[in-house]
XYZ file of C-alpha atoms in Angstrom:
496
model
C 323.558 207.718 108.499
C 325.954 209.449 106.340
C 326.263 212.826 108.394
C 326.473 210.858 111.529
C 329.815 209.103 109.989
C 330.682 212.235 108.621
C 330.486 214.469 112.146
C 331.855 211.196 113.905
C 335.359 211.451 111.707
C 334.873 215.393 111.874
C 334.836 215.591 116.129
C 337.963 212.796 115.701
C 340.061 215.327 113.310
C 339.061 218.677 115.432
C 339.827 217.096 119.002
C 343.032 215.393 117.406
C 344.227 218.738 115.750
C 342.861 221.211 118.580
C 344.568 219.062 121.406
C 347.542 219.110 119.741
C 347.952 222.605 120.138
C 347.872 222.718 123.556
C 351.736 222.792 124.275
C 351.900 225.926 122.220
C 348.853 227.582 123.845
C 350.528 227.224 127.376
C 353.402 228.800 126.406
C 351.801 231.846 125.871
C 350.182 232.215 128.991
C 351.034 231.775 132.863
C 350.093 227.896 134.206
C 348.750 228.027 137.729
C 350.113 224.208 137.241
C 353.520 222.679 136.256
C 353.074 221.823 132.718
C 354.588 217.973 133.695
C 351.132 217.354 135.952
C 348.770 218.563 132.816
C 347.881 216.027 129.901
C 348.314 218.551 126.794
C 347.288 215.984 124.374
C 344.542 213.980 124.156
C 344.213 211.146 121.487
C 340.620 210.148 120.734
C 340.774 206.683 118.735
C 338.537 203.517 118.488
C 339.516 200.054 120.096
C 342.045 197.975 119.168
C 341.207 195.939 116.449
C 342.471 191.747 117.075
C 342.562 189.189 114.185
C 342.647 185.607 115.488
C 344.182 183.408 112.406
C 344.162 180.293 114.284
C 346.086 177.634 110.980
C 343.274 175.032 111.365
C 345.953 172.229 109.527
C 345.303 168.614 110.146
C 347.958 168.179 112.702
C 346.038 170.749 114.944
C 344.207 167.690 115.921
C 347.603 166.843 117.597
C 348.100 166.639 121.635
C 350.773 169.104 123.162
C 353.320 165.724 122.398
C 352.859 165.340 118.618
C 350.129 162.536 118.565
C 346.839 162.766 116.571
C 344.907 161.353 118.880
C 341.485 163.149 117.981
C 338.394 160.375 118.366
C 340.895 158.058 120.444
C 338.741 155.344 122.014
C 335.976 155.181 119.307
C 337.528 151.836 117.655
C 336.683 149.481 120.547
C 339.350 146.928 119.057
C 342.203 149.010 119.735
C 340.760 150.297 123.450
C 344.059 148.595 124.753
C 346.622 149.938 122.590
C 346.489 152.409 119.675
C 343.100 154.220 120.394
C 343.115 154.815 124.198
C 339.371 155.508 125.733
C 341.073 157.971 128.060
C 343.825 160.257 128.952
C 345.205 162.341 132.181
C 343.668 165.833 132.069
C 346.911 168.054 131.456
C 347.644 171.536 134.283
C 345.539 174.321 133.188
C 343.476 172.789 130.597
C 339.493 171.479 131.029
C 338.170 169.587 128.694
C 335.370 171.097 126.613
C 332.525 168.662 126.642
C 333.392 166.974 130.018
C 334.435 169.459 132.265
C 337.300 167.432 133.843
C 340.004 169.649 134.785
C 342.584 166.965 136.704
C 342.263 163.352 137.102
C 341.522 161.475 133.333
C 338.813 162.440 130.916
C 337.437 160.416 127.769
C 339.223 161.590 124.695
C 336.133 161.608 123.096
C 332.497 162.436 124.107
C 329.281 160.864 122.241
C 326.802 164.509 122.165
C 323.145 163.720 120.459
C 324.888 160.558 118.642
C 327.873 162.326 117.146
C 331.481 162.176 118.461
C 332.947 165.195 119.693
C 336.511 166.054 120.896
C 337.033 165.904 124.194
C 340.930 166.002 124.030
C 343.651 168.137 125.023
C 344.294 168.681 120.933
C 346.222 171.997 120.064
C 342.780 173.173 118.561
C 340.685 172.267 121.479
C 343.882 174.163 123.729
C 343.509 176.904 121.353
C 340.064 177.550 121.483
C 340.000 177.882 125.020
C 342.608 179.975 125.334
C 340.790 182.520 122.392
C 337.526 182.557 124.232
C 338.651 183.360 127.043
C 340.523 186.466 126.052
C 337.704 187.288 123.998
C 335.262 186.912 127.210
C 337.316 189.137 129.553
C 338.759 192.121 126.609
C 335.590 192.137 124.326
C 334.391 195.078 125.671
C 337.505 196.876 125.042
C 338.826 195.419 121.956
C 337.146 194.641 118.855
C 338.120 190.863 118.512
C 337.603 188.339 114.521
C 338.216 185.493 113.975
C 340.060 183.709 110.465
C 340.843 180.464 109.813
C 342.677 178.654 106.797
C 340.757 178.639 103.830
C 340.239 174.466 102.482
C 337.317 173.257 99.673
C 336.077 169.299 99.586
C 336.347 169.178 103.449
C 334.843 165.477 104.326
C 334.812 163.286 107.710
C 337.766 160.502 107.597
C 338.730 157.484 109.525
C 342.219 158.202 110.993
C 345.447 155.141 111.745
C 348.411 155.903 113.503
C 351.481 153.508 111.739
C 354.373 152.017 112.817
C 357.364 151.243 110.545
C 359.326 148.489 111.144
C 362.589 147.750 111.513
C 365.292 145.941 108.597
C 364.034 142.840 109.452
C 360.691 143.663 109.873
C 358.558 144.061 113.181
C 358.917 142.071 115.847
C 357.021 141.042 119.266
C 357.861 140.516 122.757
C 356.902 140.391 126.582
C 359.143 143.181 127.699
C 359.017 146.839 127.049
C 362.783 146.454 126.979
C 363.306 146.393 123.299
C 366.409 145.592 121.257
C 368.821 147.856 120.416
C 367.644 150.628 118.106
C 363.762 149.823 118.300
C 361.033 151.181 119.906
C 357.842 149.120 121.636
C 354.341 150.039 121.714
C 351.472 148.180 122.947
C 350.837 145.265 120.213
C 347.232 146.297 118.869
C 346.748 141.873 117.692
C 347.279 141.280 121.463
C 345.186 138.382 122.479
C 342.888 139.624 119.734
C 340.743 136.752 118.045
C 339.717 139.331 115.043
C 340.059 138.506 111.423
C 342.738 141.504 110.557
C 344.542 140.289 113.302
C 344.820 136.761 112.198
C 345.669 137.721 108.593
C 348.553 140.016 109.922
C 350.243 137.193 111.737
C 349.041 134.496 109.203
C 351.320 136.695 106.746
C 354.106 137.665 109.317
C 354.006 133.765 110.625
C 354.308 132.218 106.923
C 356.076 134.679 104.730
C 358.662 135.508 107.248
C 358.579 133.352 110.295
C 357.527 135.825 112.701
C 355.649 134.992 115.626
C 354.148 136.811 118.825
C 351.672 138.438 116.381
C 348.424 137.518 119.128
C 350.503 136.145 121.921
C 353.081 138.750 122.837
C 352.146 141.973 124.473
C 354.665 144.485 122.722
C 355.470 145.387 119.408
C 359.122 146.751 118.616
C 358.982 149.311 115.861
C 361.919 151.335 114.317
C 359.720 154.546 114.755
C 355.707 155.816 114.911
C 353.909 158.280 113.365
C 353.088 160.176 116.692
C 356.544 161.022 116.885
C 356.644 164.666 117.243
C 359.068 164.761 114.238
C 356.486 163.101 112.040
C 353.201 163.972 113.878
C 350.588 162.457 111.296
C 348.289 159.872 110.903
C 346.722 158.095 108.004
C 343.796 159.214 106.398
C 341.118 156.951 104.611
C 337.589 157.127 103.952
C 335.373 154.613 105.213
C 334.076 153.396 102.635
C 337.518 151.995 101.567
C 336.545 149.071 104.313
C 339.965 149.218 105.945
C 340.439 146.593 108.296
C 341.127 147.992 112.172
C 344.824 146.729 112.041
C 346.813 145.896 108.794
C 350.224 145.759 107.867
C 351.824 146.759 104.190
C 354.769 144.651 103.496
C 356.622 142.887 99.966
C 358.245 145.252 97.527
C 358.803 148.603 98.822
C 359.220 151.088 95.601
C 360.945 153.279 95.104
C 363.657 152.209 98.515
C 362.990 155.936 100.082
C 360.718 158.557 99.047
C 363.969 160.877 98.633
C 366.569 162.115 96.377
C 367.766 160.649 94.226
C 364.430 158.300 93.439
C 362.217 162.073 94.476
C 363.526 165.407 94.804
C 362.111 168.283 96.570
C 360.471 169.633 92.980
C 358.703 166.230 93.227
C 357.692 167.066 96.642
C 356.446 170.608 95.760
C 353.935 169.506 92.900
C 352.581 166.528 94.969
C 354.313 163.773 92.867
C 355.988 161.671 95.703
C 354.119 158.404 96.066
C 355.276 155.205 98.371
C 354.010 151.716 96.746
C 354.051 148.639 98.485
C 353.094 145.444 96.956
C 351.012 143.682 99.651
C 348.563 143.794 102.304
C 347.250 141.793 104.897
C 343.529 142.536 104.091
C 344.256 141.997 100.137
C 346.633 139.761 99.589
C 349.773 140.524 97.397
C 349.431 141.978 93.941
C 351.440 139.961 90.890
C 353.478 142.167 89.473
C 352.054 145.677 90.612
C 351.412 147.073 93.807
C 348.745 147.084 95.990
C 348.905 149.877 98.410
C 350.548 153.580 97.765
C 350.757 156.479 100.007
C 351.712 160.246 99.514
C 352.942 163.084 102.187
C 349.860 165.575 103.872
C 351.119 168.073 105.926
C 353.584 166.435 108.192
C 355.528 165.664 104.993
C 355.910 162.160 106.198
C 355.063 159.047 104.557
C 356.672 155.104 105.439
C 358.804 153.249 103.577
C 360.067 150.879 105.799
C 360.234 146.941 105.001
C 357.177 146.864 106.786
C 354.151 149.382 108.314
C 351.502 148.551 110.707
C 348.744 150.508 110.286
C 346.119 150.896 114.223
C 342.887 152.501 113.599
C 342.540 155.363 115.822
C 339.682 157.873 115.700
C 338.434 160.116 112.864
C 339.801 163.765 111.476
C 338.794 165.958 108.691
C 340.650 166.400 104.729
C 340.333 169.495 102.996
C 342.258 170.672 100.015
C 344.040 174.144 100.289
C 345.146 174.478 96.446
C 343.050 175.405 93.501
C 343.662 175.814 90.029
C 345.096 179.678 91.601
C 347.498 178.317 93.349
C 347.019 178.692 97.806
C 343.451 179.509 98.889
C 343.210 182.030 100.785
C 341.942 182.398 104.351
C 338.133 182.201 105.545
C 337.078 185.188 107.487
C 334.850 183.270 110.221
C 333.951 186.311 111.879
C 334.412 189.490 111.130
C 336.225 192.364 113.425
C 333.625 194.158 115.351
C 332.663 195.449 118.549
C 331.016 193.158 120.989
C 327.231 192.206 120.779
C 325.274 188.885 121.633
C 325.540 187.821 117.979
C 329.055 187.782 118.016
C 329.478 186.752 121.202
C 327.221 183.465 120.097
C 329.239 183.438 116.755
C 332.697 182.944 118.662
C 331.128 180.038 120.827
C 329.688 177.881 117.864
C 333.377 178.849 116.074
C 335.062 177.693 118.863
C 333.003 174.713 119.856
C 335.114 171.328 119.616
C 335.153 169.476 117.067
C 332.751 166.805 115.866
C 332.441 164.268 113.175
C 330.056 165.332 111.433
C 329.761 168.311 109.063
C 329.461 171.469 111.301
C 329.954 174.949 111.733
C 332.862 174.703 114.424
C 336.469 175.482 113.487
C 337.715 171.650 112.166
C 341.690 170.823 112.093
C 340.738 170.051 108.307
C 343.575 171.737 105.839
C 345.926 169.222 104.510
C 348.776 171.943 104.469
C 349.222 174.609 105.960
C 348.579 177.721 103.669
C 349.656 180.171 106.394
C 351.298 182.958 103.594
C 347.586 183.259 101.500
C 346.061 183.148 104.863
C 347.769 186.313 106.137
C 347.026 187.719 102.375
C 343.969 187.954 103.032
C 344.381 189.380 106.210
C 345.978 191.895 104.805
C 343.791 192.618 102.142
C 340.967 192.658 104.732
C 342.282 195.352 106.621
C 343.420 197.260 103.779
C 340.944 196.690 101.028
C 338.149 199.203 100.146
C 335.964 198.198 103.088
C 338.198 197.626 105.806
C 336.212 196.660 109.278
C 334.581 199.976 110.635
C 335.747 201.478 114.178
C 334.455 201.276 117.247
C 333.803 205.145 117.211
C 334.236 205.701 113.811
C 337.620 207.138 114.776
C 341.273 205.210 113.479
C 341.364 202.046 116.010
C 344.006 202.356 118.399
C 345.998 199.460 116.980
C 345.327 196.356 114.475
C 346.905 193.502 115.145
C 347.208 189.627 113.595
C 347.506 186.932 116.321
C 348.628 183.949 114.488
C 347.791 181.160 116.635
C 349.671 177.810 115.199
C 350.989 174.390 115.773
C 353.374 174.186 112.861
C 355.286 176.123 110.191
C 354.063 177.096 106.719
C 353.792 174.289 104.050
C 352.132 175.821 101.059
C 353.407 178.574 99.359
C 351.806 181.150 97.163
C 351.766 179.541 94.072
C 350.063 176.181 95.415
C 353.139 174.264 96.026
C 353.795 171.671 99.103
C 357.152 172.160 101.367
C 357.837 170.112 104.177
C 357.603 171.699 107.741
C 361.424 173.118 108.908
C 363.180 170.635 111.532
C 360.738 167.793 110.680
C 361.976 164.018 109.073
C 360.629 165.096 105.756
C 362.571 168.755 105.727
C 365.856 166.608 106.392
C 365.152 163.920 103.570
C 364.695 167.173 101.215
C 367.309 169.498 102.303
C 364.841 172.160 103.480
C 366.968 174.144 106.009
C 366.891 178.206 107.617
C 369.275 180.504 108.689
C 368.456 182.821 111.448
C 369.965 185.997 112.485
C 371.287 187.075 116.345
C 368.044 189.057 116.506
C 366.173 186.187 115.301
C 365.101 187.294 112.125
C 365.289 184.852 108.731
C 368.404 184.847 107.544
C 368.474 181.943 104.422
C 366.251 179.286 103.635
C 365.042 177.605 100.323
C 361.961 176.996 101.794
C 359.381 179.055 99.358
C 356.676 178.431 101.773
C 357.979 180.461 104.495
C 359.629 183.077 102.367
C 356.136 183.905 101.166
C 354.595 183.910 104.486
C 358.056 186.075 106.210
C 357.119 188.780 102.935
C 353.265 188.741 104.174
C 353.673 189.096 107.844
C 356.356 192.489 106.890
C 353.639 193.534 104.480
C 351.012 193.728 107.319
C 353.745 195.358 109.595
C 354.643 198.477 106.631
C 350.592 199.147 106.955
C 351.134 199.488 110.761
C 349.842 195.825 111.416
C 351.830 193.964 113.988
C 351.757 190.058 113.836
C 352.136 188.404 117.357
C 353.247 184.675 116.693
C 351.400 181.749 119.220
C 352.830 178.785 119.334
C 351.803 175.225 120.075
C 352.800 171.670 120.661
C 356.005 169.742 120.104
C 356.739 170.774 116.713
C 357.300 174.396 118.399
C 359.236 173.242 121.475
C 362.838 174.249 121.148
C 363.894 171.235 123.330
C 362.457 168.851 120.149
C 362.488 170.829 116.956
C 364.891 173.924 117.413
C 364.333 174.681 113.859
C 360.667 175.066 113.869
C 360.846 177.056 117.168
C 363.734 179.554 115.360
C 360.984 179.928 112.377
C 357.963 180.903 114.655
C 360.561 183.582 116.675
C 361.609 184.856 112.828
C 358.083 185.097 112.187
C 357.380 187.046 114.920
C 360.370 189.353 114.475
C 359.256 190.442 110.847
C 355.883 191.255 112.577
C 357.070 193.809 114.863
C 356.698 191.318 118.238
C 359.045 189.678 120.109
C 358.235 185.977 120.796
């Protein structure tokens, strides 16, 4: 095996340093041809060597429009109103377990008694679109596959939340809604259900609010599937959350920003949101009953009031260890085509489930997108570095970073809130750009780590193409974000 290798790289050098002679050796004689028509060198090098590092973060379970709506129509309580059974197939998309590809589809599909996505999510649009470039270029490119690197991944109930307004939520028959609200469908709506009747019980007697079961619309001040907050919350089930609830009392501290948290508090995960009642638990005397802290959208309520609509279910996974980021998990490696890889990208790329599984889950609580492309890098460049095609230098290597959001974790371990989201704004996380749209300033660690990693792979000849998805990247909402994905790709060598 070892002489093959070595007469492989020998035939590479010889042709390489032979051919390149040629425009000397037709000087010195008499072409029957003009020199123009005659290929004088001739480069023999492997395939072109693609990374996929698709940042599996939890808001990848997102639609294109900012809402987690992964498991939507599971929680037959809220079929009318927070968890949807179905949704309109979107152009060019099919979804994966169905097969729809217009008209509606279910959100979610029951395969051998386990739920599995069947939504337009940015990871279900991302898969599709990375199997079917591997399908029609694996036999010309060598094609792996990375994801973020989490530990303690486990199956969760998801809720999407409402925040109220000052004076707390309100109800009515009209979508028109007062000035400076929003309305959504009212998840207590003719509902007979015990949650309900504690939420208006509490609304009804503490505060004289009524319309709780017998008003179609609730008026909000804003919702977590706002593209600026995009999140959901997370709970396991056996905390025996009720389907609907509502937190409510004192609120402490008034806003989880300076000057009660700053963005230090932010970075080492201190910033917690306590509110001293619940409609499932009553009111606490003198402490608090209910507290809530930031995952990757940054966000978490502190209105007078938050309504909390089960929705579906979605994955938790830690991406900090005691060394700060973890790094990211080389699904499968770069290689040429065969039928084990080719079966290795379909179980990768498989939607997602909820149960433990060996598909590609939207899982990582941040987004750790700077240790991720560290190991990239080390993978390419470390002592065993994936092997050519022809055992000649690939043609190219390449990272395609395929991503919903911005990075939120730097190097050392420590949170940031996403650029151009509610949370950056409450924390004074801002970026410069450049006319060429490179970084220009920003105190945001997170992506100063990942903008030195991405021009790390580029000095080692590695170019970094930058895909983006969803809201959070759509210049139209969040300029900011879609300025940091175009800097990103500028310090990889790509244009966006």
């Amino acid at each position: 095996m070892m002489n093959n290798v070595l007469s492989r790289k020998w035939l590479c050098a010889t042709l390489s340093a032979s051919l390149a002679l040629a425009p000397l050796l037709a000087n010195a004689a008499t072409p029957t041809l003009s020199l123009s028509n005659v290929p004088l060198v001739l480069q023999v090098k492997g395939q072109p060597q693609v990374l996929f590092l698709v940042t599996n973060s939890q808001s990848m379970d997102g639609n294109l429009s900012g809402a987690i709506m992964t498991g939507s129509g599971i929680v037959a309580a809220n079929q009318s109103s927070s968890s949807p059974a179905n949704y309109t197939v979107p152009s060019g998309f099919t979804a994966p377990v169905t097969g729809q590809s217009s008209g509606t589809a279910p959100y979610t599909a029951t395969v051998n008694g386990n739920y599995v996505d069947n939504s337009p999510s940015r990871l279900n649009v991302a898969k599709e679109a990375i199997q079917q470039t591997y399908a029609a270029y694996s036999n010309v490119i060598q094609f792996g596959l990375m994801d973020l690197g989490v530990s303690g991944n486990s199956v969760y109930n998801t809720w999407v939340y409402y925040m109220s307004g000052a004076n707390g939520f309100q109800f009515g028959s009209s979508s028109t809604v007062p000035s400076g609200l929003l309305a959504v469908a009212n998840p207590c709506y003719q509902s007979s259900s015990n949650s309900c009747g504690n939420i208006s019980s509490y609304l009804n007697n503490k505060y004289g609010i009524s319309g709780t079961t017998t008003q179609p619309y609730l008026y909000i001040s804003a919702t977590s599937d706002d593209p600026s907050i995009n999140d959901v919350l997370y709970a396991p089930s056996n905390y025996g959350l009720p389907s609907n609830f509502i937190t409510f009392g004192n609120v402490s501290p008034s806003t989880p920003y300076p000057p009660n948290y700053t963005l230090n508090n932010y970075n080492n995960g201190s910033v917690v949101e306590y509110y001293s009642c619940t409609s499932y638990a009553g009111c606490s005397r003198g402490g608090f009953y209910w507290n809530e802290s930031p995952t990757n959208a940054g966000y978490v309520p502190y209105s007078p009031m938050v309504w909390y609509a089960q929705r579906g279910f979605g994955f938790y996974g830690s991406v900090t260890n005691s060394n700060g980021a973890i790094g990211g998990n080389l699904v499968i490696p770069v290689a040429s085509t065969s039928s084990t890889q080719a079966g290795n990208f379909t179980t990768a790329l498989a939607p997602e489930t909820d149960v433990t599984s060996a598909e590609i889950k939207a899982d990582a609580v941040n987004n750790n997108v700077a240790s991720a492309l560290q190991t990239a890098l080390n993978y390419f460049t470390g002592d065993n570095p994936p092997a050519s095609s022809n055992g000649c230098t690939p043609s190219g290597r390449y990272i395609v970073l395929v991503t919903d959001g911005l990075p939120t974790v730097d190097l050392n371990g420590n949170a940031w809130p996403p650029l151009g989201s509610a949370a950056a704004a409450g924390y004074g996380v801002t970026a410069t750009f450049n006319s060429d749209g490179s970084l220009n300033t920003t105190n945001d660690q997170a992506l100063t780590d990942t903008i030195n990693q991405i021009q790390a792979l580029a000095q080692q000849g590695i170019k970094t193409y930058v895909v983006g998805l969803g809201a959070g990247v759509d210049p139209s909402k969040n300029q900011a974000a879609a300025n940091t994905l175009t800097a990103m790709a500028v310090a990889g060598g790509t244009s966006n």
